[in-house]
Amino acid sequence: MSTTGQEIKNVVLVHGAFADGSGWRGVYDKLTAQGYRVTIVQNPLTSLEDDVAATTRVLDQQDGPTILVGHSWGGTVITEAGVHRNVAGLVYVSALAPDAGETTAQQYEGFGATPDFVIDVGADGYGFLNPDKFKAGFAADVSDTEAAFLRDSQVPINMAVFATPVKNAAWRDKPSWAVIATDDKSFDQAMLQHMAKRINAKITNVPASHAVYVTQSGVVSDVIVTAAQNAAGGAR
């Protein structure tokens, strides 16, 4: 089925590590109020393959061209899953963007450390963000109450995912946009800028923590709308 030239009204949102889909609520509300059909993926965070399968399952349900959005680790997921026929454009929200054959871990090479972003890894290989560092590293610009909820509802990730190479890089064939949180303590800022420029994304910088999708939902939703308005013909 060709989706070339169709109006884009579908949006699929993909969360990252240490979180679930509920953080997208503000973006969801803003987009649905403008008439978009928004679906939120719940990644199991058990493997790249499992997260891509969860995303593909949702993409299969879309009735036409779709903007696929990923936050943080979700950027790796949409890079792989974004080759789906329904995906017309990609939006990376302070997100990872490896190339085909690269691992997520390789994206960090040559960039600065992030001392406030501390992962505690259990004997089973799954990691949680350190509770004492959670607010500083992940959500410095949310209220203490909301940060506590995000901290206490976090979803652990199988740390092995970061060593799994992606097989496809959808950004090589699909137009891309990037929202970069300039106060993000989860990534070196230079790393975020490098990844976004490498994929030739149209970049929007916004003062925010790594929880930019929560605290700057208006900016994020505006970029998604821009992508929807400009990515017609990207699905194939």
CSV table of C-alpha atoms in Angstrom, one decimal:
chain,number,residue,atom,x,y,z
A,1,MET,CA,0.0,0.0,0.0
A,2,SER,CA,1.4,3.4,-1.0
A,3,THR,CA,1.0,6.1,1.6
A,4,THR,CA,2.8,8.8,-0.5
A,5,GLY,CA,1.1,12.2,-0.3
A,6,GLN,CA,-1.5,11.2,2.3
A,7,GLU,CA,-2.2,13.6,5.2
A,8,ILE,CA,-0.4,12.3,8.3
A,9,LYS,CA,-2.7,12.0,11.4
A,10,ASN,CA,-1.1,9.1,13.2
A,11,VAL,CA,1.6,9.4,15.8
A,12,VAL,CA,3.3,6.5,17.7
A,13,LEU,CA,5.2,7.4,20.9
A,14,VAL,CA,8.0,5.2,22.2
A,15,HIS,CA,9.4,5.6,25.7
A,16,GLY,CA,13.0,5.0,26.8
A,17,ALA,CA,14.7,3.1,29.6
A,18,PHE,CA,13.7,3.4,33.3
A,19,ALA,CA,10.3,4.7,32.3
A,20,ASP,CA,7.0,3.6,30.8
A,21,GLY,CA,4.6,5.2,28.4
A,22,SER,CA,2.7,7.3,31.0
A,23,GLY,CA,5.2,10.1,30.8
A,24,TRP,CA,3.9,10.9,27.3
A,25,ARG,CA,0.5,12.0,28.7
A,26,GLY,CA,1.1,15.7,28.1
A,27,VAL,CA,2.2,15.2,24.6
A,28,TYR,CA,-0.7,12.8,24.0
A,29,ASP,CA,-3.3,15.3,25.3
A,30,LYS,CA,-1.9,18.1,23.1
A,31,LEU,CA,-1.8,16.1,20.0
A,32,THR,CA,-5.2,14.4,20.4
A,33,ALA,CA,-6.7,17.9,21.0
A,34,GLN,CA,-5.4,18.8,17.5
A,35,GLY,CA,-7.1,15.8,15.9
A,36,TYR,CA,-4.1,13.4,15.8
A,37,ARG,CA,-4.5,9.7,16.5
A,38,VAL,CA,-1.9,8.9,19.1
A,39,THR,CA,-0.8,5.5,20.3
A,40,ILE,CA,1.8,4.8,23.0
A,41,VAL,CA,4.0,1.8,22.9
A,42,GLN,CA,4.8,0.0,26.2
A,43,ASN,CA,8.3,-1.3,25.7
A,44,PRO,CA,9.2,-4.4,27.9
A,45,LEU,CA,12.9,-3.2,27.9
A,46,THR,CA,14.0,-6.8,27.9
A,47,SER,CA,15.8,-6.7,24.6
A,48,LEU,CA,16.1,-4.6,21.5
A,49,GLU,CA,14.3,-7.3,19.6
A,50,ASP,CA,11.4,-7.3,22.1
A,51,ASP,CA,11.1,-3.5,22.1
A,52,VAL,CA,11.1,-3.4,18.3
A,53,ALA,CA,8.5,-6.1,18.2
A,54,ALA,CA,6.3,-4.1,20.6
A,55,THR,CA,6.7,-1.0,18.4
A,56,THR,CA,6.1,-2.9,15.2
A,57,ARG,CA,2.9,-4.4,16.7
A,58,VAL,CA,1.6,-0.9,17.2
A,59,LEU,CA,2.7,0.3,13.8
A,60,ASP,CA,0.8,-2.6,12.2
A,61,GLN,CA,-2.4,-1.1,13.7
A,62,GLN,CA,-2.0,2.3,12.0
A,63,ASP,CA,-4.3,3.0,9.2
A,64,GLY,CA,-1.8,5.1,7.2
A,65,PRO,CA,1.3,7.2,7.3
A,66,THR,CA,2.7,7.7,10.8
A,67,ILE,CA,5.2,9.8,12.7
A,68,LEU,CA,7.3,7.6,15.0
A,69,VAL,CA,8.7,9.3,18.1
A,70,GLY,CA,11.3,8.0,20.5
A,71,HIS,CA,12.7,9.3,23.7
A,72,SER,CA,16.2,8.3,24.9
A,73,TRP,CA,16.6,4.5,24.4
A,74,GLY,CA,13.5,4.8,22.4
A,75,GLY,CA,15.6,6.4,19.7
A,76,THR,CA,17.4,3.2,19.1
A,77,VAL,CA,14.1,1.4,19.0
A,78,ILE,CA,12.6,3.8,16.4
A,79,THR,CA,15.8,3.6,14.3
A,80,GLU,CA,15.3,-0.1,13.9
A,81,ALA,CA,11.5,-0.2,13.8
A,82,GLY,CA,11.2,2.9,11.7
A,83,VAL,CA,11.7,1.0,8.4
A,84,HIS,CA,8.1,-0.1,8.8
A,85,ARG,CA,6.0,0.8,5.7
A,86,ASN,CA,3.7,3.1,7.7
A,87,VAL,CA,6.5,5.3,9.1
A,88,ALA,CA,6.7,8.6,7.2
A,89,GLY,CA,9.0,10.5,9.6
A,90,LEU,CA,11.0,10.1,12.8
A,91,VAL,CA,11.2,12.4,15.8
A,92,TYR,CA,14.1,11.9,18.2
A,93,VAL,CA,13.5,13.4,21.7
A,94,SER,CA,16.8,13.6,23.5
A,95,ALA,CA,17.3,10.2,21.9
A,96,LEU,CA,19.9,7.8,20.7
A,97,ALA,CA,20.4,7.4,17.0
A,98,PRO,CA,22.8,4.6,16.0
A,99,ASP,CA,23.6,3.6,12.4
A,100,ALA,CA,23.1,0.1,11.0
A,101,GLY,CA,25.7,-2.2,12.5
A,102,GLU,CA,26.3,0.0,15.5
A,103,THR,CA,25.4,-0.6,19.1
A,104,THR,CA,23.8,1.9,21.4
A,105,ALA,CA,26.9,1.8,23.6
A,106,GLN,CA,29.1,2.9,20.7
A,107,GLN,CA,27.2,6.2,20.6
A,108,TYR,CA,28.8,7.2,23.9
A,109,GLU,CA,32.4,6.7,22.8
A,110,GLY,CA,34.5,9.9,22.8
A,111,PHE,CA,32.0,11.9,24.8
A,112,GLY,CA,32.0,13.1,28.4
A,113,ALA,CA,30.8,11.3,31.5
A,114,THR,CA,27.4,12.0,33.1
A,115,PRO,CA,28.1,11.8,36.9
A,116,ASP,CA,24.5,12.5,37.8
A,117,PHE,CA,23.1,9.7,35.7
A,118,VAL,CA,23.9,6.6,37.8
A,119,ILE,CA,22.7,3.1,36.9
A,120,ASP,CA,22.6,0.4,39.6
A,121,VAL,CA,22.8,-3.0,37.9
A,122,GLY,CA,21.5,-6.1,39.6
A,123,ALA,CA,22.9,-9.6,39.5
A,124,ASP,CA,20.4,-10.4,36.8
A,125,GLY,CA,21.8,-7.8,34.5
A,126,TYR,CA,18.9,-5.3,34.8
A,127,GLY,CA,19.5,-1.7,35.7
A,128,PHE,CA,17.6,0.9,37.7
A,129,LEU,CA,18.5,4.5,38.0
A,130,ASN,CA,20.0,5.2,41.4
A,131,PRO,CA,17.2,6.6,43.6
A,132,ASP,CA,19.4,9.2,45.2
A,133,LYS,CA,20.5,10.6,41.9
A,134,PHE,CA,17.3,10.1,40.0
A,135,LYS,CA,16.0,13.6,40.1
A,136,ALA,CA,19.3,15.2,39.3
A,137,GLY,CA,20.1,12.8,36.5
A,138,PHE,CA,16.7,12.3,34.9
A,139,ALA,CA,14.1,14.9,35.9
A,140,ALA,CA,15.8,17.9,37.5
A,141,ASP,CA,13.1,20.3,36.3
A,142,VAL,CA,10.0,18.4,37.5
A,143,SER,CA,8.5,18.9,41.0
A,144,ASP,CA,9.9,16.8,43.8
A,145,THR,CA,6.5,15.0,44.0
A,146,GLU,CA,6.5,14.1,40.3
A,147,ALA,CA,10.2,13.1,40.3
A,148,ALA,CA,9.5,10.8,43.2
A,149,PHE,CA,6.7,9.1,41.3
A,150,LEU,CA,8.9,8.7,38.2
A,151,ARG,CA,11.7,7.3,40.4
A,152,ASP,CA,9.4,4.8,42.1
A,153,SER,CA,7.6,3.7,39.0
A,154,GLN,CA,10.7,3.3,36.8
A,155,VAL,CA,11.0,0.2,34.7
A,156,PRO,CA,14.4,-1.6,34.7
A,157,ILE,CA,16.2,-2.3,31.5
A,158,ASN,CA,18.2,-5.3,30.5
A,159,MET,CA,21.6,-3.7,30.2
A,160,ALA,CA,22.6,-6.1,27.4
A,161,VAL,CA,20.5,-4.1,25.0
A,162,PHE,CA,23.2,-1.4,24.8
A,163,ALA,CA,25.5,-4.0,23.2
A,164,THR,CA,23.1,-5.1,20.6
A,165,PRO,CA,23.7,-3.7,17.1
A,166,VAL,CA,20.8,-2.4,15.1
A,167,LYS,CA,20.2,-4.0,11.7
A,168,ASN,CA,18.6,-1.0,10.0
A,169,ALA,CA,18.8,2.7,10.3
A,170,ALA,CA,15.5,4.2,9.3
A,171,TRP,CA,16.8,7.7,9.4
A,172,ARG,CA,18.8,7.0,6.3
A,173,ASP,CA,15.6,6.8,4.3
A,174,LYS,CA,13.0,8.7,6.4
A,175,PRO,CA,13.1,12.5,7.3
A,176,SER,CA,14.0,13.1,10.9
A,177,TRP,CA,13.5,15.8,13.5
A,178,ALA,CA,15.2,16.1,16.9
A,179,VAL,CA,14.3,17.8,20.2
A,180,ILE,CA,17.4,18.2,22.3
A,181,ALA,CA,17.1,19.1,26.0
A,182,THR,CA,20.0,21.5,26.6
A,183,ASP,CA,20.1,20.7,30.4
A,184,ASP,CA,20.0,16.9,29.9
A,185,LYS,CA,22.3,15.2,32.4
A,186,SER,CA,21.7,11.7,31.0
A,187,PHE,CA,23.9,12.4,27.9
A,188,ASP,CA,26.8,14.7,27.1
A,189,GLN,CA,25.3,17.6,25.2
A,190,ALA,CA,27.9,17.2,22.5
A,191,MET,CA,26.8,13.7,22.0
A,192,LEU,CA,23.2,14.7,21.5
A,193,GLN,CA,24.1,17.3,19.0
A,194,HIS,CA,26.5,15.0,17.2
A,195,MET,CA,23.8,12.3,16.8
A,196,ALA,CA,21.1,14.7,15.6
A,197,LYS,CA,23.4,16.3,13.1
A,198,ARG,CA,24.7,13.0,11.8
A,199,ILE,CA,21.2,11.9,10.9
A,200,ASN,CA,20.5,15.3,9.3
A,201,ALA,CA,17.6,16.0,11.7
A,202,LYS,CA,15.9,19.3,11.9
A,203,ILE,CA,16.9,20.3,15.5
A,204,THR,CA,15.0,22.1,18.1
A,205,ASN,CA,16.9,23.0,21.3
A,206,VAL,CA,15.0,23.6,24.5
A,207,PRO,CA,16.1,24.2,28.1
A,208,ALA,CA,15.0,21.0,29.9
A,209,SER,CA,16.1,17.9,31.7
A,210,HIS,CA,16.2,14.4,30.2
A,211,ALA,CA,12.4,14.4,31.1
A,212,VAL,CA,11.9,16.9,28.3
A,213,TYR,CA,8.9,14.9,27.0
A,214,VAL,CA,7.2,15.6,30.4
A,215,THR,CA,8.3,19.2,31.2
A,216,GLN,CA,8.3,20.6,27.6
A,217,SER,CA,5.4,18.6,26.2
A,218,GLY,CA,4.3,21.7,24.2
A,219,VAL,CA,7.6,22.0,22.4
A,220,VAL,CA,7.7,18.3,21.8
A,221,SER,CA,4.2,18.1,20.4
A,222,ASP,CA,4.8,21.2,18.2
A,223,VAL,CA,7.8,19.4,16.6
A,224,ILE,CA,5.7,16.3,16.0
A,225,VAL,CA,3.1,18.4,14.3
A,226,THR,CA,5.8,20.0,12.2
A,227,ALA,CA,7.0,16.5,11.2
A,228,ALA,CA,3.5,15.4,10.4
A,229,GLN,CA,3.0,18.4,8.2
A,230,ASN,CA,6.3,18.0,6.3
A,231,ALA,CA,6.9,14.3,6.1
A,232,ALA,CA,4.2,13.3,3.6
A,233,GLY,CA,5.7,10.9,1.2
A,234,GLY,CA,8.2,9.5,3.6
A,235,ALA,CA,6.4,6.2,4.2
A,236,ARG,CA,7.2,3.4,1.8
